[in-house]
Amino acid sequence: MVFCVEVFGWGMMMLMGAKLLFNFCNFFYTTYLAAALGHNLVPKIKHYGSWAVVTGATDGIGKAFAQQLAAMGLNIVLVSRSPAKLQHVSEEISRQHRGIQVKTVAVDFTDGNTIYPKLKTELAHLFGQIGILVNNVGTKLPTCPIADVPAGEQFNEIINCNVMSMVRLTNMLLPAMRKKKRGLIINIGSLSGTGFSPMRTTYGATKAFVDKFSCDLAAECRSEGIVVQSILPGYVATKLPGLSGKSSFDVPTTKAYVEAVLRSLGLETRTAAYWFHKILLYWTELLYFFVPSLVQKLTVSFIGRKAQMANVNTQE
Ligand SMILES: NC(=O)c1ccc[n+]([C@@H]2O[C@H](COP(=O)([O-])OP(=O)(O)OC[C@H]3O[C@@H](n4cnc5c(N)ncnc54)[C@H](OP(=O)(O)O)[C@@H]3O)[C@@H](O)[C@H]2O)c1
């Protein structure tokens, strides 16, 4: 009996060791090595189509996507809210990347159903050539208890912007991708969509939707040559409400973050992409599995402190 328990114990230890070793090698391969060896989809990116559509493309992560995809030789459709910023980014990309075509579409995704006929009209002549869709647009509510959000319309707006934009654009562009049997859909979720997200309940829930939708869509489309990726960033240095815009080792610049996403292209269905965010995702999901109530307590105190600091900063 003692011998059996001993053999079982050693077996379990070896299994866990092998799993840890696999996770470490896989982390290194998907984060750096595969891209260096050309095993990701970047070398074949133009095979998917000559145009890419990026939402929320005039600032932050979306702008970095537009710039880096243009640098790879793709024509870009910039979809965002402010016509002046669209014009500015379009000119910047055209200046930096000669020969690249840039089209702009100004819509406010918080408006809901009314914007999609316009988007369809603007994009229809490119349907056959659009190979890449980056569903990036997103917005946040103030970090506070849900009962303190003053206006109910804000919930419609965040759901329209973070969720409906992705679902409607995917539904609009997927039929042409299926016909060609190739396409690449990159959906930007957030680490807030995993684990607990107190005081950001609505934002976290919209991002959990993005993650679930993307993973299910990836499974649905795999056999049709369409690659879908769920990207789960931690903090990135942007002007998203509540962020300072400053970068550090754990808060990458938008350029560094998008480079990390592109390195992971086609390798992982669900990834935080940037090395530090990947470690964060791994440990939070592991702790969430083993000690959920401890993670809940730690998250409440961490986000509570952040919210307090943000309030102090806005009052100053
Ligand atoms: N930054 C982070 O730390 C972080 C972390 C996790 C996830 N994310 C996710 O990453 C995505 C991009 O975030 P970001 O930080 O790069 O944001 P950002 O710097 O605030 O840029 C947002 C972009 O989206 C556009 N936009 C915002 N609201 C819009 C609307 N209602 N209709 C049309 N366009 C709109 C903005 O255009 P205008 O300038 O014209 O408004 C801008 O081009 C979001 O989905 C966000 O949830 C970000």
Coordinates of C-alpha atoms and ligand atoms in Angstrom, one line a residue:
M1 CA 0.0 0.0 0.0
V2 CA 2.8 2.4 1.0
F3 CA 4.6 1.5 -2.2
C4 CA 1.5 2.3 -4.3
V5 CA 1.1 5.7 -2.6
E6 CA 4.8 6.4 -3.2
V7 CA 4.6 5.4 -6.9
F8 CA 1.4 7.5 -7.3
G9 CA 3.2 10.5 -5.6
W10 CA 6.2 10.3 -7.8
G11 CA 4.0 9.9 -10.9
M12 CA 2.1 13.0 -10.0
M13 CA 5.3 14.9 -9.3
M14 CA 6.7 13.9 -12.7
L15 CA 3.5 14.9 -14.5
M16 CA 3.5 18.3 -12.8
G17 CA 7.2 18.8 -13.7
A18 CA 6.6 17.8 -17.3
K19 CA 3.6 20.2 -17.5
L20 CA 5.7 23.1 -16.0
L21 CA 8.5 22.4 -18.4
F22 CA 6.1 22.4 -21.3
N23 CA 4.5 25.6 -20.1
F24 CA 7.9 27.3 -19.9
C25 CA 9.1 26.1 -23.3
N26 CA 5.7 27.0 -24.8
F27 CA 5.9 30.5 -23.3
F28 CA 9.3 31.1 -24.7
Y29 CA 8.4 29.7 -28.2
T30 CA 5.1 31.6 -28.6
T31 CA 6.4 34.9 -27.1
Y32 CA 9.7 35.1 -29.0
L33 CA 11.2 32.0 -30.8
A34 CA 8.3 31.2 -33.2
A35 CA 8.4 34.8 -34.7
A36 CA 12.2 34.7 -35.0
L37 CA 11.9 31.4 -36.9
G38 CA 9.0 32.7 -39.1
H39 CA 6.5 30.2 -37.7
N40 CA 3.8 32.8 -37.0
L41 CA 1.5 34.2 -39.6
V42 CA 3.4 37.5 -40.3
P43 CA 5.4 36.2 -43.2
K44 CA 2.1 35.1 -44.9
I45 CA 0.0 38.1 -43.8
K46 CA -0.7 39.4 -47.3
H47 CA -2.0 36.0 -48.4
Y48 CA -5.1 36.8 -46.3
G49 CA -6.0 39.8 -48.4
S50 CA -4.7 43.2 -49.4
W51 CA -6.8 45.3 -47.0
A52 CA -7.1 45.4 -43.2
V53 CA -9.9 47.0 -41.2
V54 CA -9.0 48.5 -37.8
T55 CA -11.6 49.9 -35.4
G56 CA -10.6 52.6 -32.9
A57 CA -7.7 53.3 -35.2
T58 CA -6.8 57.0 -34.4
D59 CA -5.2 56.4 -31.0
G60 CA -3.6 53.9 -28.7
I61 CA -3.4 50.2 -29.6
G62 CA -5.6 50.6 -32.7
K63 CA -3.3 53.3 -34.2
A64 CA -0.3 51.1 -33.6
F65 CA -2.0 48.2 -35.4
A66 CA -2.8 50.4 -38.4
Q67 CA 0.8 51.7 -38.5
Q68 CA 2.4 48.2 -38.2
L69 CA 0.0 46.6 -40.7
A70 CA 0.7 49.4 -43.2
A71 CA 4.4 48.8 -42.7
M72 CA 3.8 45.2 -43.7
G73 CA 2.3 46.4 -47.0
L74 CA -1.4 46.2 -46.3
N75 CA -3.9 48.9 -47.3
I76 CA -5.8 50.1 -44.3
V77 CA -9.4 51.1 -43.4
L78 CA -9.4 53.3 -40.3
V79 CA -12.7 53.3 -38.5
S80 CA -13.0 55.7 -35.6
R81 CA -15.1 58.6 -34.2
S82 CA -13.4 61.9 -34.9
P83 CA -13.1 62.9 -38.6
A84 CA -10.2 65.3 -37.9
K85 CA -8.1 62.6 -36.1
L86 CA -8.9 60.1 -38.9
Q87 CA -7.7 62.6 -41.5
H88 CA -4.5 63.2 -39.4
V89 CA -3.7 59.5 -39.0
S90 CA -4.5 58.8 -42.6
E91 CA -2.0 61.4 -43.8
E92 CA 0.6 60.2 -41.3
I93 CA 0.4 56.6 -42.6
S94 CA 0.3 57.7 -46.3
R95 CA 3.4 59.8 -45.7
Q96 CA 5.3 57.1 -43.9
H97 CA 4.3 54.2 -46.2
R98 CA 4.3 55.3 -49.9
G99 CA 2.0 53.2 -52.1
I100 CA -0.3 52.2 -49.2
Q101 CA -4.0 53.1 -49.7
V102 CA -5.8 54.4 -46.6
K103 CA -9.6 54.8 -46.3
T104 CA -11.3 56.4 -43.4
V105 CA -14.8 55.8 -42.0
A106 CA -16.1 58.1 -39.2
V107 CA -18.7 56.4 -37.0
D108 CA -19.5 56.5 -33.3
F109 CA -19.8 52.9 -32.1
T110 CA -21.8 54.0 -29.0
D111 CA -24.7 54.9 -31.4
G112 CA -25.6 51.2 -31.9
N113 CA -27.6 49.8 -34.8
T114 CA -27.8 53.0 -36.9
I115 CA -24.1 53.1 -38.0
Y116 CA -23.9 49.6 -39.6
P117 CA -25.7 50.5 -42.9
K118 CA -23.2 53.3 -43.4
L119 CA -20.3 51.0 -42.6
K120 CA -21.6 48.3 -45.0
T121 CA -22.0 50.9 -47.8
E122 CA -18.4 52.2 -47.2
L123 CA -16.8 48.7 -47.1
A124 CA -18.9 46.8 -49.6
H125 CA -16.6 47.3 -52.6
L126 CA -13.7 46.0 -50.5
F127 CA -15.3 42.9 -49.1
G128 CA -13.4 40.5 -51.4
Q129 CA -10.1 42.1 -50.6
I130 CA -10.4 42.5 -46.8
G131 CA -8.3 39.8 -45.2
I132 CA -7.8 41.2 -41.7
L133 CA -10.2 42.6 -39.2
V134 CA -8.9 44.1 -35.9
N135 CA -11.8 44.6 -33.5
N136 CA -10.1 47.0 -31.2
V137 CA -12.5 49.8 -30.3
G138 CA -13.4 50.0 -26.7
T139 CA -14.3 52.3 -23.9
K140 CA -14.6 52.3 -20.1
L141 CA -16.9 53.6 -17.4
P142 CA -15.4 55.3 -14.3
T143 CA -14.0 52.8 -11.8
C144 CA -16.7 52.8 -9.2
P145 CA -19.5 50.6 -7.7
I146 CA -22.1 50.0 -10.4
A147 CA -24.8 51.8 -8.2
D148 CA -22.8 55.0 -8.5
V149 CA -22.9 55.2 -12.3
P150 CA -25.2 58.1 -12.8
A151 CA -26.7 57.7 -16.3
G152 CA -28.3 54.4 -17.5
E153 CA -27.5 55.3 -21.2
Q154 CA -23.8 54.7 -20.4
F155 CA -24.5 51.0 -20.2
N156 CA -26.0 50.9 -23.7
E157 CA -23.0 52.9 -25.0
I158 CA -20.3 50.7 -23.5
I159 CA -22.1 47.5 -24.7
N160 CA -22.6 49.0 -28.2
C161 CA -18.9 50.0 -28.4
N162 CA -17.1 47.1 -26.8
V163 CA -19.5 44.2 -27.8
M164 CA -21.8 45.1 -30.7
S165 CA -19.0 46.6 -32.8
M166 CA -17.2 43.3 -32.8
V167 CA -20.2 41.1 -33.4
R168 CA -21.7 43.2 -36.2
L169 CA -18.4 43.8 -38.0
T170 CA -17.5 40.1 -37.8
N171 CA -20.9 39.2 -39.1
M172 CA -20.5 41.7 -41.9
L173 CA -17.0 40.6 -43.1
L174 CA -17.0 36.9 -42.4
P175 CA -19.1 35.8 -45.4
A176 CA -16.5 37.1 -47.9
M177 CA -13.7 35.6 -45.8
R178 CA -15.5 32.2 -45.8
K179 CA -15.9 32.4 -49.6
K180 CA -12.1 33.0 -50.0
K181 CA -11.4 30.4 -47.3
R182 CA -9.0 32.7 -45.5
G183 CA -9.2 35.5 -43.0
L184 CA -7.7 36.8 -39.8
I185 CA -9.8 38.3 -37.0
I186 CA -8.0 39.8 -34.0
N187 CA -10.3 40.8 -31.1
I188 CA -9.0 43.0 -28.3
G189 CA -10.4 42.0 -25.0
S190 CA -8.7 42.6 -21.7
L191 CA -7.2 40.9 -18.6
S192 CA -10.3 42.6 -16.9
G193 CA -12.4 40.0 -18.7
T194 CA -10.8 37.2 -16.8
G195 CA -11.1 36.5 -13.1
F196 CA -12.7 39.2 -11.0
S197 CA -13.2 42.8 -12.0
P198 CA -15.0 44.6 -9.1
M199 CA -15.8 48.3 -9.7
R200 CA -15.3 47.7 -13.4
T201 CA -18.1 45.2 -13.6
T202 CA -19.6 46.3 -16.9
Y203 CA -16.2 46.8 -18.6
G204 CA -15.0 43.4 -17.3
A205 CA -18.2 41.7 -18.5
T206 CA -18.0 43.2 -22.0
K207 CA -14.4 42.0 -22.2
A208 CA -15.4 38.5 -21.0
F209 CA -17.9 38.5 -23.8
V210 CA -15.1 39.4 -26.3
D211 CA -13.0 36.5 -25.0
K212 CA -15.7 33.9 -25.1
F213 CA -17.0 35.0 -28.5
S214 CA -13.5 34.9 -29.9
C215 CA -12.7 31.5 -28.6
D216 CA -16.0 30.0 -29.8
L217 CA -15.6 31.7 -33.2
A218 CA -12.1 30.4 -33.5
A219 CA -13.4 26.8 -33.1
E220 CA -16.3 27.5 -35.5
C221 CA -14.1 28.9 -38.2
R222 CA -10.9 26.8 -37.9
S223 CA -11.8 24.3 -40.7
E224 CA -12.7 27.2 -43.0
G225 CA -9.2 28.7 -43.1
I226 CA -10.1 31.6 -40.8
V227 CA -7.9 32.4 -37.8
V228 CA -9.5 34.1 -34.8
Q229 CA -7.4 35.4 -31.9
S230 CA -8.6 36.6 -28.5
I231 CA -6.1 39.2 -27.2
L232 CA -6.1 40.0 -23.5
P233 CA -4.0 43.0 -22.7
G234 CA -3.1 44.1 -19.2
Y235 CA -2.2 47.8 -18.8
V236 CA -0.8 49.4 -22.0
A237 CA 0.4 53.1 -22.1
T238 CA -2.6 54.8 -23.8
K239 CA -5.2 57.5 -23.1
L240 CA -8.0 55.1 -22.3
P241 CA -9.9 56.7 -19.4
G242 CA -8.2 56.1 -16.1
L243 CA -4.7 55.5 -17.6
S244 CA -1.8 57.8 -17.2
G245 CA -0.3 57.1 -20.7
K246 CA 3.2 56.4 -19.1
S247 CA 5.1 53.2 -20.0
S248 CA 7.2 50.9 -17.8
F249 CA 8.3 47.3 -17.9
D250 CA 4.8 46.1 -16.9
V251 CA 3.0 48.8 -19.0
P252 CA 4.3 48.5 -22.5
T253 CA 4.0 51.2 -25.2
T254 CA 1.4 50.6 -27.8
K255 CA 4.2 49.9 -30.3
A256 CA 5.7 47.2 -28.1
Y257 CA 2.3 45.7 -27.3
V258 CA 1.2 45.4 -30.9
E259 CA 4.6 44.0 -31.9
A260 CA 4.0 41.3 -29.2
V261 CA 0.5 40.6 -30.6
L262 CA 1.9 40.3 -34.2
R263 CA 4.6 37.9 -32.9
S264 CA 1.9 35.6 -31.5
L265 CA -0.2 35.7 -34.7
G266 CA -1.7 32.3 -35.5
L267 CA 0.2 30.6 -32.6
E268 CA -2.3 31.0 -29.8
T269 CA -6.1 31.3 -29.9
R270 CA -6.2 33.1 -26.6
T271 CA -3.2 35.2 -25.4
A272 CA -2.1 38.2 -23.4
A273 CA 0.7 38.5 -26.0
Y274 CA 3.1 40.7 -24.0
W275 CA 5.5 38.7 -21.8
F276 CA 4.6 40.3 -18.5
H277 CA 0.8 40.2 -19.2
K278 CA 1.2 36.5 -20.1
I279 CA 2.8 35.8 -16.7
L280 CA 0.0 37.8 -15.0
L281 CA -2.7 35.9 -16.9
Y282 CA -1.1 32.5 -16.1
W283 CA -0.8 33.2 -12.3
T284 CA -4.2 34.9 -11.9
E285 CA -6.0 32.0 -13.6
L286 CA -4.0 29.4 -11.6
L287 CA -4.7 31.2 -8.3
Y288 CA -8.3 31.8 -9.4
F289 CA -8.6 28.0 -9.8
F290 CA -7.1 27.1 -6.4
V291 CA -8.0 30.0 -4.1
P292 CA -10.8 32.1 -5.7
S293 CA -11.8 33.9 -2.5
L294 CA -8.2 35.1 -1.9
V295 CA -8.0 36.4 -5.5
Q296 CA -11.3 38.2 -5.0
K297 CA -10.1 39.9 -1.8
L298 CA -6.8 40.9 -3.4
T299 CA -8.5 42.2 -6.5
V300 CA -11.0 44.3 -4.5
S301 CA -8.2 45.9 -2.4
F302 CA -5.9 46.5 -5.5
I303 CA -8.7 48.1 -7.7
G304 CA -10.0 50.0 -4.6
R305 CA -6.6 51.6 -4.1
K306 CA -6.3 52.4 -7.8
A307 CA -9.7 54.0 -7.8
Q308 CA -8.8 56.1 -4.8
M309 CA -5.6 57.2 -6.4
A310 CA -7.5 58.1 -9.6
N311 CA -10.0 60.2 -7.5
V312 CA -7.2 62.0 -5.7
N313 CA -5.5 62.7 -9.1
T314 CA -8.7 64.1 -10.7
Q315 CA -9.4 66.3 -7.6
E316 CA -5.8 67.8 -7.8
Ligands
LIG1 N1 -4.9 50.6 -22.7 C1 -5.0 49.6 -21.9 O1 -4.3 49.5 -20.8 C2 -5.9 48.5 -22.3 C3 -5.9 47.3 -21.5 C4 -6.7 46.3 -21.8 C5 -7.6 46.4 -22.9 N2 -7.5 47.5 -23.7 C6 -8.5 47.5 -24.8 O2 -7.7 47.9 -26.0 C7 -8.6 48.6 -26.9 C8 -7.9 49.9 -27.3 O3 -7.7 50.7 -26.1 P1 -6.7 51.9 -26.1 O4 -6.2 52.0 -24.7 O5 -5.8 51.9 -27.2 O6 -7.8 53.1 -26.3 P2 -7.5 54.7 -26.6 O7 -6.1 55.0 -26.6 O8 -8.5 55.4 -25.8 O9 -8.0 54.8 -28.1 C9 -9.3 54.5 -28.4 C10 -9.6 54.6 -29.9 O10 -10.9 54.2 -30.2 C11 -11.6 55.3 -30.7 N3 -13.0 55.3 -30.1 C12 -13.2 55.4 -28.8 N4 -14.6 55.4 -28.6 C13 -15.1 55.3 -29.9 C14 -16.4 55.3 -30.3 N5 -17.5 55.4 -29.5 N6 -16.7 55.2 -31.7 C15 -15.6 55.1 -32.5 N7 -14.3 55.2 -32.1 C16 -14.1 55.3 -30.8 C17 -10.9 56.6 -30.4 O11 -11.2 57.6 -31.3 P3 -11.3 59.1 -30.8 O12 -10.0 59.5 -30.3 O13 -11.8 59.8 -32.0 O14 -12.3 59.1 -29.7 C18 -9.4 56.0 -30.5 O15 -9.0 56.0 -31.8 C19 -9.9 48.8 -26.1 O16 -10.8 47.8 -26.5 C20 -9.5 48.6 -24.7 O17 -10.6 48.1 -23.9 C21 -6.7 48.5 -23.4

